[in-house]
Amino acid sequence: MGLLITKPPKVTTATIATRAGVSPATVSRVVNQPDIVKEETYQKIISAMEELGCQIQHKASMPALSLYKEEPSALKPDAERTSPVSGQSPDRSQKNLIVVNLPSLANPFYDPILKGVQASVSRHGYHLLISEGHLNVNTIDSFIRLLLDNHVIGLITLNRIETPIFERLTKVTTVVACCEYNHEVDIPYVTIDDVSAAKNAVEHLISLGKRKIALVNGPIQYKYARGRMEGYLLALKNAGIAPDNNYILHLPDIDFDLAISAATALLSLDNPPDAFFAISDVYAYAILRACHLSGKRVPEDVAVVGFDDLDQSRITIPSLSSVSQPKTQLGFMAGEILVETILSPGIPPKKIVLDTNLIIRESSAK
């Protein structure tokens, strides 16, 4: 079922959405996937269109059309365009595609999250596409074309996204944030409490008698990096330990080699740290390697705690203490929330915070 629409030049999805009291994404679904929209919502939007002067003809055999958007260039699909997600020419008859956008496939943290998303969306009959890369002013136009060309009805993002970019995405499709989210945009998300998790990890190091605790952090523009630094500083403050800026590092990427260099530099100080809290297990593995190369015993000389509890953490020598977050559950719940929001677009956005656990192993054992 589709809609053939003739519109006045200045009528937009936002105009229709305001008149109908729904989101622009819901208006787009009435045009592109009317079969998944509740009858009450469908009729409300159709009435708003008619009030605004849109001439509507219903044609059951007509393929879905993209409604006019703020980005006209995004509505001109290339006949032979290849999807950068799937690597194949898109099937324009598909209306059950969901995209996951993440910063990098090289980070093993995302693997179980993707498995969780896949388990969720497949049981509801949807297909999953994976998009790697950051969404910003330089990439958003092509990404929106990708969503429109492939008739994507839902997006799960694990990226840090600026507010204007997020707002453009929500006009095109249903969006759910996983792990990273933007508090300025009122959309569903599932995440963890980074502050509390980091605080618990650092308090564990303090309980071992460690006082010179280094923080190896990621890019500070990310929510997780800001939250984990806040938890680190809060634990130090509560223990009466003054933070030493020489022990706080912000690396530009989750990179093993970069972290080895950074940890080696800290261990070479005249007054080196006696413990490390790493906001990623990838960093923590590098710290263990740097300790070995520097002749430092773990945990006697230097205790180490990571974050994510990746599978490799159990087999490193020594095995790595790490904050375990429910990675597969994060992905599964993001998928469930997305499907629920697609099928019931009027529901309030769900915002879920999952618990974490500190897994103590040899790298910080008493």
Short mmCIF file of C-alpha atoms in Angstrom, two decimals, residues 139-314:
data_model
loop_
_atom_site.label_atom_id
_atom_site.label_comp_id
_atom_site.label_asym_id
_atom_site.label_seq_id
_atom_site.Cartn_x
_atom_site.Cartn_y
_atom_site.Cartn_z
CA THR A 139 28.78 12.40 6.07
CA ILE A 140 25.15 12.95 7.04
CA ASP A 141 23.80 13.73 3.54
CA SER A 142 25.09 10.47 2.06
CA PHE A 143 23.92 8.55 5.12
CA ILE A 144 20.40 9.96 4.82
CA ARG A 145 20.38 8.99 1.13
CA LEU A 146 21.37 5.48 2.22
CA LEU A 147 18.45 5.33 4.65
CA LEU A 148 15.96 6.56 2.06
CA ASP A 149 17.26 4.46 -0.83
CA ASN A 150 17.07 1.28 1.25
CA HIS A 151 13.69 2.13 2.83
CA VAL A 152 15.26 1.84 6.28
CA ILE A 153 12.56 1.95 8.94
CA GLY A 154 14.79 2.05 12.00
CA LEU A 155 18.26 3.09 13.12
CA ILE A 156 20.28 2.05 16.17
CA THR A 157 23.27 4.29 16.72
CA LEU A 158 26.27 3.63 18.96
CA ASN A 159 27.94 6.86 17.88
CA ARG A 160 28.41 10.25 19.44
CA ILE A 161 26.18 12.51 17.33
CA GLU A 162 25.73 16.27 17.55
CA THR A 163 22.21 17.56 18.21
CA PRO A 164 21.51 19.04 14.71
CA ILE A 165 22.58 15.77 13.07
CA PHE A 166 20.43 13.74 15.46
CA GLU A 167 17.43 15.94 14.70
CA ARG A 168 17.85 15.35 10.97
CA LEU A 169 17.98 11.61 11.50
CA THR A 170 14.77 11.58 13.54
CA LYS A 171 12.96 13.27 10.65
CA VAL A 172 13.89 10.38 8.35
CA THR A 173 13.45 7.25 10.48
CA THR A 174 12.92 5.90 13.98
CA VAL A 175 16.12 6.20 16.04
CA VAL A 176 17.27 4.44 19.22
CA ALA A 177 20.61 5.20 20.90
CA CYS A 178 22.68 2.42 22.44
CA CYS A 179 25.48 3.14 24.95
CA GLU A 180 26.23 6.64 23.67
CA TYR A 181 23.29 9.04 23.64
CA ASN A 182 22.65 12.77 23.34
CA HIS A 183 20.71 14.10 26.34
CA GLU A 184 19.50 17.07 24.26
CA VAL A 185 17.48 14.80 21.95
CA ASP A 186 14.38 13.13 23.38
CA ILE A 187 14.68 9.66 21.85
CA PRO A 188 14.77 6.15 23.37
CA TYR A 189 18.10 4.80 24.60
CA VAL A 190 19.68 1.96 26.55
CA THR A 191 22.98 2.52 28.33
CA ILE A 192 24.91 2.01 31.60
CA ASP A 193 25.82 4.30 34.49
CA ASP A 194 29.44 5.09 33.57
CA VAL A 195 29.99 7.26 36.65
CA SER A 196 28.98 4.59 39.15
CA ALA A 197 30.84 1.82 37.30
CA ALA A 198 34.10 3.80 37.19
CA LYS A 199 33.75 4.87 40.81
CA ASN A 200 33.42 1.24 41.93
CA ALA A 201 36.47 0.20 39.92
CA VAL A 202 38.68 2.94 41.37
CA GLU A 203 37.41 2.29 44.89
CA HIS A 204 38.54 -1.31 44.46
CA LEU A 205 42.06 -0.12 43.58
CA ILE A 206 42.05 2.19 46.59
CA SER A 207 41.04 -0.75 48.81
CA LEU A 208 44.28 -2.45 47.74
CA GLY A 209 46.25 0.42 49.24
CA LYS A 210 46.92 2.09 45.90
CA ARG A 211 47.15 5.89 46.05
CA LYS A 212 48.83 6.85 42.76
CA ILE A 213 46.10 5.74 40.37
CA ALA A 214 46.39 6.67 36.70
CA LEU A 215 43.43 7.09 34.37
CA VAL A 216 43.82 6.11 30.71
CA ASN A 217 40.74 7.63 29.10
CA GLY A 218 39.31 7.92 25.60
CA PRO A 219 38.19 11.00 23.65
CA ILE A 220 36.58 13.33 26.18
CA GLN A 221 33.77 14.34 23.79
CA TYR A 222 32.18 10.91 24.33
CA LYS A 223 29.64 10.41 27.09
CA TYR A 224 31.38 7.28 28.34
CA ALA A 225 34.73 9.08 28.65
CA ARG A 226 33.24 12.00 30.56
CA GLY A 227 31.26 9.71 32.84
CA ARG A 228 34.16 7.39 33.63
CA MET A 229 36.44 10.30 34.36
CA GLU A 230 33.80 11.74 36.69
CA GLY A 231 33.58 8.42 38.54
CA TYR A 232 37.38 8.22 38.79
CA LEU A 233 37.63 11.72 40.27
CA LEU A 234 34.72 11.08 42.65
CA ALA A 235 36.39 7.95 44.05
CA LEU A 236 39.64 9.84 44.62
CA LYS A 237 37.83 12.72 46.29
CA ASN A 238 35.92 10.42 48.64
CA ALA A 239 39.22 8.78 49.65
CA GLY A 240 40.95 12.11 50.24
CA ILE A 241 43.34 11.62 47.33
CA ALA A 242 44.24 14.70 45.31
CA PRO A 243 44.15 13.94 41.56
CA ASP A 244 47.46 14.29 39.74
CA ASN A 245 47.08 15.63 36.21
CA ASN A 246 50.26 13.80 35.23
CA TYR A 247 48.35 10.56 35.76
CA ILE A 248 45.33 11.47 33.61
CA LEU A 249 45.57 10.70 29.88
CA HIS A 250 42.99 11.25 27.15
CA LEU A 251 43.81 9.22 24.04
CA PRO A 252 42.21 10.10 20.69
CA ASP A 253 41.14 6.58 19.82
CA ILE A 254 40.75 3.05 21.22
CA ASP A 255 44.13 1.90 19.96
CA PHE A 256 46.42 -0.77 21.48
CA ASP A 257 49.73 0.59 20.20
CA LEU A 258 48.94 4.14 21.24
CA ALA A 259 48.02 2.94 24.72
CA ILE A 260 51.31 1.01 25.09
CA SER A 261 53.26 4.18 24.36
CA ALA A 262 51.16 6.20 26.81
CA ALA A 263 51.42 3.62 29.61
CA THR A 264 55.17 3.20 29.10
CA ALA A 265 55.61 6.95 29.41
CA LEU A 266 53.71 6.98 32.71
CA LEU A 267 55.70 4.05 34.07
CA SER A 268 58.90 5.92 33.20
CA LEU A 269 58.06 8.89 35.42
CA ASP A 270 60.25 9.53 38.47
CA ASN A 271 57.14 8.91 40.57
CA PRO A 272 55.18 6.36 38.48
CA PRO A 273 51.61 5.27 39.23
CA ASP A 274 51.00 2.18 41.33
CA ALA A 275 47.67 1.43 39.63
CA PHE A 276 45.83 2.04 36.38
CA PHE A 277 42.15 2.40 35.65
CA ALA A 278 41.62 1.99 31.89
CA ILE A 279 38.26 2.89 30.38
CA SER A 280 38.63 0.12 27.79
CA ASP A 281 40.01 -3.41 28.03
CA VAL A 282 42.00 -2.66 24.88
CA TYR A 283 43.85 0.02 26.85
CA ALA A 284 44.22 -2.34 29.81
CA TYR A 285 45.81 -5.05 27.64
CA ALA A 286 48.30 -2.46 26.47
CA ILE A 287 49.03 -1.45 30.08
CA LEU A 288 49.72 -5.09 31.01
CA ARG A 289 52.14 -5.29 28.09
CA ALA A 290 53.82 -2.02 29.09
CA CYS A 291 54.24 -3.30 32.66
CA HIS A 292 55.90 -6.45 31.34
CA LEU A 293 58.27 -4.45 29.14
CA SER A 294 59.07 -2.10 32.04
CA GLY A 295 59.79 -4.92 34.48
CA LYS A 296 56.80 -4.10 36.70
CA ARG A 297 55.01 -6.89 38.53
CA VAL A 298 51.22 -7.01 38.29
CA PRO A 299 49.52 -6.59 40.73
CA GLU A 300 52.37 -6.27 43.26
CA ASP A 301 53.95 -3.16 41.74
CA VAL A 302 51.07 -2.00 39.55
CA ALA A 303 47.41 -3.04 39.76
CA VAL A 304 45.27 -2.78 36.63
CA VAL A 305 41.51 -2.63 36.09
CA GLY A 306 39.92 -2.38 32.64
CA PHE A 307 36.41 -1.81 31.35
CA ASP A 308 34.07 -3.96 29.18
CA ASP A 309 35.16 -7.47 30.31
CA LEU A 310 35.97 -8.69 26.81
CA ASP A 311 36.51 -12.42 26.34
CA GLN A 312 40.28 -11.96 26.12
CA SER A 313 40.35 -10.60 29.69
CA ARG A 314 40.12 -14.13 31.09
#
